Amino acid sequence: MTEHLRTPPVITIASGVHLPAVGFGTYLISDDEASGAVAAAIDAGYRHVDTAEVYENEAGVGRAINAALGAGLRRDDLFVTTKVFPGNPAAGVAAKTFETTIASLDASLGRLGLDHVDLYLIHAPLTPDERVDQWRALVELREQGKTRAIGVSNFSQVHIEELLAAGLPRPDANQIELHPWSQKQELVDYLRATGISPIAYSSLVPLSTWRAEEGHESAKTSEMQAASEAADSPFASMAAKYGVTEAQVLLRWGVQQGYAVLPKSTNPVRIRQNADLFSFVIDDEDMAAIAGMDRGAGVAWSIGDPTTFA
């Protein structure tokens, strides 16, 4: 039986850099909504907020963060992640260079109203000719003190080994789609062996309500809803067993796997529920059952369909 956890843990991703295991995701939250949603999350106890250049909501996120700081929260109490959009030459969007990657974090800091972030990520491996230069820029930004830790998102082992082969430092983290239907065990094992922390996004894919709200659809939302509704959900029975929601079961699974998770909601009740992951533990029998549910690579993002950035 896993030890019962009542205090949200932190994950050490670099020397002196401790990532809260439950973060608040902001993908598909508009800039206008972001301030209220992030404020509600901070009020509910979240101390890790995740955004990105391409989400176009850094200003709203920043307003909530700075309001909280003005009300007495210390900057060291909050962990802030943002991501550089690397460009997408295949879609006609110029790839970021070393110089424009540096400029992108400066712009993000301006929108956030901060002098540094805690984690800066390359959002996706879309730019094969520029990936190494972008990574050199992140190393430089860390040296400048504009970010405390650096990492990547949606990178495979091949992409990471490309950075290491260039003689550059390893990423501190890789933010990837992880949930019972996409467990990526081989990649996770590689990350851990290399000293890179996996961070899970799209933890709630197995729910029929995943991205069901208008404007929140992904290319595969309807496919996933049909799959979720076609069979009796084992997560519903687990939720009843533990007296929690299905979302809490899925998020708790990620935490028990040792991942940081990034639930997103604009509903204050769900925001609080999604942070309540430490009053119960998924037992060994259910963890073993979930281990057999893997369906493959995932649905939220793929290099063949880079139209969504979770």
Coordinates of C-alpha atoms in Angstrom, one line a residue:
M1 CA 0.0 0.0 0.0
T2 CA 1.3 3.4 -0.9
E3 CA 1.9 5.7 2.1
H4 CA -1.1 8.0 2.7
L5 CA -0.2 11.5 1.7
R6 CA -2.1 14.4 3.2
T7 CA 0.5 17.2 2.5
P8 CA 1.0 18.0 -1.2
P9 CA 4.5 16.9 -2.0
V10 CA 7.1 18.7 -4.1
I11 CA 9.3 17.3 -6.7
T12 CA 13.0 18.4 -6.9
I13 CA 13.7 19.1 -10.5
A14 CA 17.0 20.9 -10.1
S15 CA 19.3 22.0 -7.3
G16 CA 17.2 24.1 -5.0
V17 CA 14.2 24.0 -7.4
H18 CA 11.1 22.3 -6.0
L19 CA 8.1 21.8 -8.2
P20 CA 4.7 21.5 -6.4
A21 CA 3.1 18.2 -7.5
V22 CA -0.2 19.8 -8.2
G23 CA -0.2 22.7 -10.6
F24 CA -3.0 24.8 -12.2
G25 CA -3.1 24.4 -16.0
T26 CA -4.4 27.3 -18.1
Y27 CA -4.6 25.9 -21.6
L28 CA -7.7 27.1 -23.4
I29 CA -8.5 29.6 -20.7
S30 CA -8.9 33.0 -22.3
D31 CA -6.9 36.0 -21.2
D32 CA -10.0 37.6 -19.8
E33 CA -10.9 34.5 -17.8
A34 CA -7.4 33.6 -16.7
S35 CA -7.2 36.2 -14.0
G36 CA -10.2 35.0 -12.1
A37 CA -9.4 31.3 -12.6
V38 CA -5.9 31.7 -11.4
A39 CA -7.0 33.8 -8.5
A40 CA -9.5 31.0 -7.5
A41 CA -6.7 28.4 -7.8
I42 CA -4.3 30.4 -5.6
D43 CA -7.1 30.9 -3.1
A44 CA -7.7 27.1 -3.2
G45 CA -4.1 26.4 -2.3
Y46 CA -2.4 25.9 -5.7
R47 CA 1.1 27.2 -5.7
H48 CA 2.1 26.1 -9.2
V49 CA 0.7 27.9 -12.2
D50 CA 1.4 26.7 -15.8
T51 CA 0.9 28.9 -18.9
A52 CA 2.6 29.4 -22.3
E53 CA 3.3 32.0 -24.9
V54 CA 0.9 30.3 -27.4
Y55 CA -2.0 30.2 -24.8
E56 CA -2.2 34.0 -25.2
N57 CA -3.2 34.4 -21.5
E58 CA 0.0 35.3 -19.8
A59 CA -1.2 38.8 -19.1
G60 CA -4.3 37.5 -17.3
V61 CA -2.3 34.9 -15.4
G62 CA 0.1 37.6 -14.4
R63 CA -2.6 39.9 -13.1
A64 CA -3.8 37.2 -10.7
I65 CA -0.2 36.4 -9.6
N66 CA 0.6 40.0 -8.9
A67 CA -2.6 40.5 -7.1
A68 CA -1.7 37.6 -4.8
L69 CA 1.8 39.0 -4.3
G70 CA 0.3 42.3 -3.5
A71 CA -2.0 40.7 -0.9
G72 CA 1.0 39.2 1.0
L73 CA 2.0 36.0 -0.8
R74 CA 5.8 35.8 -1.3
R75 CA 7.2 35.3 -4.8
D76 CA 9.1 32.2 -3.5
D77 CA 5.7 30.7 -2.5
L78 CA 4.6 30.5 -6.1
F79 CA 6.1 28.3 -8.9
V80 CA 5.4 29.8 -12.4
T81 CA 6.0 27.9 -15.6
T82 CA 5.7 29.3 -19.1
K83 CA 6.7 28.0 -22.5
V84 CA 8.3 29.4 -25.7
F85 CA 6.5 28.6 -28.9
P86 CA 9.3 27.4 -31.1
G87 CA 7.7 28.3 -34.4
N88 CA 6.4 25.8 -37.0
P89 CA 8.0 26.2 -40.4
A90 CA 5.7 23.5 -41.8
A91 CA 2.8 25.8 -41.1
G92 CA 4.5 28.9 -42.3
V93 CA 5.5 30.2 -38.8
A94 CA 9.2 31.1 -38.6
A95 CA 11.3 29.1 -36.3
K96 CA 12.7 30.8 -33.2
T97 CA 16.4 31.5 -33.3
F98 CA 18.8 31.8 -30.3
E99 CA 18.1 35.5 -30.2
T100 CA 14.3 35.4 -30.7
T101 CA 14.0 32.7 -28.0
I102 CA 15.8 35.0 -25.6
A103 CA 13.4 37.8 -26.7
S104 CA 10.4 35.5 -26.2
L105 CA 11.1 35.0 -22.5
D106 CA 11.6 38.7 -22.1
A107 CA 8.2 39.3 -23.7
S108 CA 6.6 36.6 -21.5
L109 CA 8.0 38.2 -18.4
G110 CA 6.6 41.5 -19.4
R111 CA 3.2 40.1 -19.8
L112 CA 3.4 38.2 -16.6
G113 CA 4.7 41.2 -14.7
L114 CA 7.6 39.1 -13.2
D115 CA 11.4 39.3 -13.3
H116 CA 11.8 35.6 -13.6
V117 CA 9.9 32.3 -14.0
D118 CA 10.6 29.1 -12.2
L119 CA 10.5 26.8 -15.2
Y120 CA 10.8 27.7 -18.9
L121 CA 10.0 25.0 -21.5
I122 CA 10.4 24.6 -25.3
H123 CA 6.8 23.8 -26.1
A124 CA 7.3 21.2 -28.8
P125 CA 10.0 19.7 -31.1
L126 CA 8.6 21.4 -34.2
T127 CA 11.8 23.0 -35.5
P128 CA 14.5 20.4 -36.3
D129 CA 17.1 22.9 -37.6
E130 CA 16.7 25.2 -34.7
R131 CA 16.1 23.0 -31.7
V132 CA 19.6 23.0 -30.5
D133 CA 20.0 26.8 -30.7
Q134 CA 16.7 27.2 -28.9
W135 CA 18.0 25.0 -26.1
R136 CA 21.3 27.0 -26.0
A137 CA 19.1 30.0 -25.4
L138 CA 17.3 28.4 -22.5
V139 CA 20.6 27.5 -21.0
E140 CA 21.7 31.1 -21.3
L141 CA 18.4 32.4 -19.8
R142 CA 19.0 30.2 -16.8
E143 CA 22.5 31.6 -16.4
Q144 CA 20.9 35.1 -16.6
G145 CA 18.6 34.3 -13.8
K146 CA 15.4 34.8 -15.8
T147 CA 14.4 31.2 -15.2
R148 CA 15.4 28.9 -12.3
A149 CA 15.0 25.7 -14.3
I150 CA 14.6 24.7 -18.0
G151 CA 13.0 21.9 -19.8
V152 CA 11.0 20.7 -22.8
S153 CA 7.5 19.6 -23.7
N154 CA 6.3 16.9 -26.1
F155 CA 9.9 15.8 -26.6
S156 CA 10.8 12.1 -27.3
Q157 CA 14.0 10.3 -26.3
V158 CA 15.4 11.1 -29.8
H159 CA 14.8 14.8 -29.4
I160 CA 16.4 14.9 -25.9
E161 CA 19.4 12.9 -27.1
E162 CA 19.9 15.5 -29.8
L163 CA 20.4 18.1 -27.2
L164 CA 22.8 15.9 -25.1
A165 CA 24.8 15.0 -28.2
A166 CA 25.4 18.8 -28.7
G167 CA 27.2 18.8 -25.4
L168 CA 24.5 20.8 -23.7
P169 CA 23.0 20.3 -20.2
R170 CA 20.0 17.9 -19.9
P171 CA 16.5 19.3 -19.5
D172 CA 15.2 19.5 -15.9
A173 CA 11.8 18.4 -17.0
N174 CA 9.7 17.1 -19.9
Q175 CA 6.0 18.0 -19.9
I176 CA 4.1 15.3 -21.8
E177 CA 0.6 13.8 -22.1
L178 CA 0.4 11.1 -19.4
H179 CA -2.8 9.3 -18.1
P180 CA -3.9 5.7 -17.8
W181 CA -4.6 5.5 -21.6
S182 CA -1.2 6.9 -22.5
Q183 CA 1.4 5.8 -20.0
K184 CA 4.5 6.1 -22.1
Q185 CA 6.5 3.8 -19.8
E186 CA 9.5 3.5 -22.0
L187 CA 9.9 7.3 -22.3
V188 CA 9.2 7.7 -18.6
D189 CA 11.8 5.1 -17.7
Y190 CA 14.3 6.9 -20.0
L191 CA 13.5 10.3 -18.4
R192 CA 14.0 9.0 -14.9
A193 CA 17.3 7.2 -15.8
T194 CA 18.5 10.5 -17.3
G195 CA 17.5 12.6 -14.3
I196 CA 14.6 14.4 -16.1
S197 CA 11.3 14.9 -14.3
P198 CA 8.2 13.9 -16.1
I199 CA 5.3 16.4 -15.8
A200 CA 1.9 15.1 -16.8
Y201 CA -0.7 17.1 -18.8
S202 CA -4.1 16.1 -20.2
S203 CA -4.5 13.8 -17.2
L204 CA -8.3 13.7 -17.7
V205 CA -8.4 12.4 -21.3
P206 CA -10.3 9.2 -20.2
L207 CA -13.3 11.2 -19.0
S208 CA -16.1 11.7 -21.5
T209 CA -16.2 15.4 -20.5
W210 CA -12.5 16.0 -21.5
R211 CA -12.5 19.2 -23.5
A212 CA -16.2 19.0 -24.0
E213 CA -16.9 22.7 -23.4
E214 CA -17.5 24.9 -26.4
G215 CA -14.2 26.2 -27.7
H216 CA -12.1 23.7 -25.8
E217 CA -12.3 20.9 -28.4
S218 CA -9.2 19.2 -29.7
A219 CA -8.9 17.4 -33.0
K220 CA -9.7 14.1 -31.2
T221 CA -12.2 15.2 -28.6
S222 CA -15.2 13.5 -30.2
E223 CA -13.2 10.3 -30.7
M224 CA -12.2 10.2 -27.0
Q225 CA -15.8 11.0 -25.8
A226 CA -17.1 8.1 -27.8
A227 CA -14.5 5.8 -26.4
S228 CA -15.2 6.9 -22.9
E229 CA -19.0 6.5 -23.2
A230 CA -18.8 3.2 -25.1
A231 CA -17.8 1.2 -22.0
D232 CA -18.5 1.1 -18.3
S233 CA -15.9 3.4 -16.8
P234 CA -13.6 1.7 -14.3
F235 CA -12.8 5.2 -13.0
A236 CA -16.4 5.7 -12.0
S237 CA -16.4 2.6 -9.8
M238 CA -13.0 3.6 -8.3
A239 CA -14.4 7.1 -7.6
A240 CA -17.4 5.6 -5.8
K241 CA -15.0 3.3 -3.8
Y242 CA -12.9 6.2 -2.6
G243 CA -15.7 8.7 -2.3
V244 CA -14.1 11.2 -4.8
T245 CA -14.7 12.3 -8.4
E246 CA -13.4 10.4 -11.4
A247 CA -11.1 13.4 -12.1
Q248 CA -9.6 13.0 -8.7
V249 CA -8.9 9.4 -9.3
L250 CA -7.1 10.2 -12.6
L251 CA -5.1 13.0 -11.0
R252 CA -4.2 10.9 -7.9
W253 CA -2.9 8.2 -10.3
G254 CA -0.5 10.7 -11.7
V255 CA 0.7 11.8 -8.3
Q256 CA 1.2 8.2 -7.2
Q257 CA 3.2 7.6 -10.3
G258 CA 5.5 10.5 -9.2
Y259 CA 4.4 13.0 -11.8
A260 CA 3.4 16.6 -11.2
V261 CA -0.1 17.1 -12.6
L262 CA -1.8 20.2 -14.1
P263 CA -5.6 20.1 -13.8
K264 CA -7.4 22.9 -15.4
S265 CA -10.9 24.3 -14.7
T266 CA -12.7 27.6 -14.5
N267 CA -15.3 26.2 -12.0
P268 CA -14.3 27.1 -8.4
V269 CA -15.8 23.8 -7.1
R270 CA -13.8 21.7 -9.5
I271 CA -10.7 23.8 -8.9
R272 CA -10.9 22.9 -5.2
Q273 CA -11.8 19.2 -5.9
N274 CA -8.8 18.8 -8.3
A275 CA -6.4 20.0 -5.6
D276 CA -7.8 17.5 -3.0
L277 CA -5.7 14.5 -3.9
F278 CA -4.1 13.7 -0.6
S279 CA -7.1 12.5 1.5
F280 CA -7.1 9.1 -0.3
V281 CA -4.8 6.6 -1.9
I282 CA -5.5 4.4 -4.8
D283 CA -4.8 0.9 -3.5
D284 CA -2.4 -1.6 -5.1
E285 CA -5.2 -3.7 -6.8
D286 CA -6.6 -0.6 -8.6
M287 CA -3.1 0.7 -9.5
A288 CA -2.4 -2.8 -11.0
A289 CA -5.6 -2.6 -13.0
I290 CA -4.8 0.8 -14.3
A291 CA -1.4 -0.4 -15.4
G292 CA -3.1 -2.6 -17.9
M293 CA -5.2 0.2 -19.5
D294 CA -2.5 1.7 -21.7
R295 CA -3.7 2.4 -25.3
G296 CA -0.6 3.9 -26.8
A297 CA 0.9 7.2 -27.7
G298 CA -1.9 9.6 -26.7
V299 CA -4.3 12.1 -28.3
A300 CA -3.7 15.6 -27.0
W301 CA -0.7 16.4 -29.2
S302 CA 1.5 14.6 -31.7
I303 CA 4.2 15.8 -34.0
G304 CA 2.0 14.7 -36.9
D305 CA -0.9 16.9 -35.7
P306 CA 0.7 20.0 -34.0
T307 CA -2.5 22.0 -34.0
T308 CA -3.0 22.0 -30.2
F309 CA -0.5 22.8 -27.5
A310 CA -1.6 21.5 -24.1

